[in-house]
mmCIF file of C-alpha atoms in Angstrom:
data_model
loop_
_atom_site.group_PDB
_atom_site.id
_atom_site.type_symbol
_atom_site.label_atom_id
_atom_site.label_comp_id
_atom_site.label_asym_id
_atom_site.label_seq_id
_atom_site.Cartn_x
_atom_site.Cartn_y
_atom_site.Cartn_z
ATOM 1 C CA MET A 269 -98.811 43.978 -10.461
ATOM 2 C CA ALA A 270 -101.071 42.586 -7.746
ATOM 3 C CA VAL A 271 -98.344 40.218 -6.574
ATOM 4 C CA SER A 272 -95.974 43.165 -6.117
ATOM 5 C CA TRP A 273 -98.496 44.909 -3.877
ATOM 6 C CA ILE A 274 -99.007 41.748 -1.839
ATOM 7 C CA VAL A 275 -95.256 41.266 -1.339
ATOM 8 C CA ALA A 276 -94.834 44.914 -0.306
ATOM 9 C CA ALA A 277 -97.795 44.741 2.100
ATOM 10 C CA ILE A 278 -96.500 41.571 3.756
ATOM 11 C CA GLY A 279 -93.122 43.281 4.042
ATOM 12 C CA VAL A 280 -94.722 46.203 5.877
ATOM 13 C CA VAL A 281 -96.454 43.850 8.318
ATOM 14 C CA VAL A 282 -93.256 41.896 8.974
ATOM 15 C CA SER A 283 -91.267 45.132 9.378
ATOM 16 C CA LEU A 284 -93.727 46.380 11.980
ATOM 17 C CA LEU A 285 -93.462 43.091 13.831
ATOM 18 C CA GLY A 286 -89.674 43.420 13.809
ATOM 19 C CA TYR A 287 -89.921 47.048 14.940
ATOM 20 C CA TYR A 288 -91.784 46.009 18.073
ATOM 21 C CA LEU A 289 -89.089 43.416 18.804
ATOM 22 C CA THR A 290 -86.102 45.726 18.082
ATOM 23 C CA PRO A 291 -84.221 45.599 21.369
ATOM 24 C CA SER A 292 -83.215 42.043 20.499
ATOM 25 C CA ALA A 293 -81.161 40.703 17.610
ATOM 26 C CA TRP A 294 -84.210 38.784 16.370
ATOM 27 C CA GLY A 295 -86.127 42.045 16.039
ATOM 28 C CA TYR A 296 -83.472 43.635 13.855
ATOM 29 C CA GLY A 297 -83.290 40.544 11.667
ATOM 30 C CA ILE A 298 -87.056 40.349 11.221
ATOM 31 C CA MET A 299 -87.269 44.071 10.480
ATOM 32 C CA GLY A 300 -84.520 43.795 7.855
ATOM 33 C CA PHE A 301 -86.271 40.823 6.273
ATOM 34 C CA GLY A 302 -89.501 42.824 6.056
ATOM 35 C CA LEU A 303 -87.771 45.898 4.623
ATOM 36 C CA ALA A 304 -86.135 43.719 1.977
ATOM 37 C CA HIS A 305 -89.575 42.461 0.942
ATOM 38 C CA VAL A 306 -90.891 46.017 0.722
ATOM 39 C CA LEU A 307 -87.947 46.983 -1.489
ATOM 40 C CA LEU A 308 -88.310 43.919 -3.719
ATOM 41 C CA GLY A 309 -92.060 44.466 -4.060
ATOM 42 C CA ILE A 310 -91.532 48.067 -5.132
ATOM 43 C CA LEU A 311 -88.747 47.155 -7.566
ATOM 44 C CA ASP A 312 -90.957 44.455 -9.085
ATOM 45 C CA MET A 313 -93.572 47.111 -9.888
ATOM 46 C CA PHE A 314 -91.097 48.852 -12.204
ATOM 47 C CA ARG A 315 -90.081 45.682 -14.038
ATOM 48 C CA ALA A 316 -91.405 45.182 -17.550
ATOM 49 C CA PRO A 317 -93.994 42.385 -17.724
ATOM 50 C CA SER A 318 -92.566 39.205 -19.101
ATOM 51 C CA ARG A 319 -94.256 37.455 -21.967
ATOM 52 C CA ALA A 320 -95.385 33.877 -21.700
ATOM 53 C CA ARG A 321 -92.645 31.421 -22.633
ATOM 54 C CA TYR A 322 -93.711 28.296 -24.493
#
């Protein structure tokens, strides 16, 4: 669960960085990359924990 929060938080930081660079194509790409990490972090929170595989 902690990893999901870390991924989502990094996604927020990267999205904000992309937001400040938005007039350029790089800004939109960075913002989309950050938003994807936020989405994946949130989706990972709802996933059932996997059991250890031996």
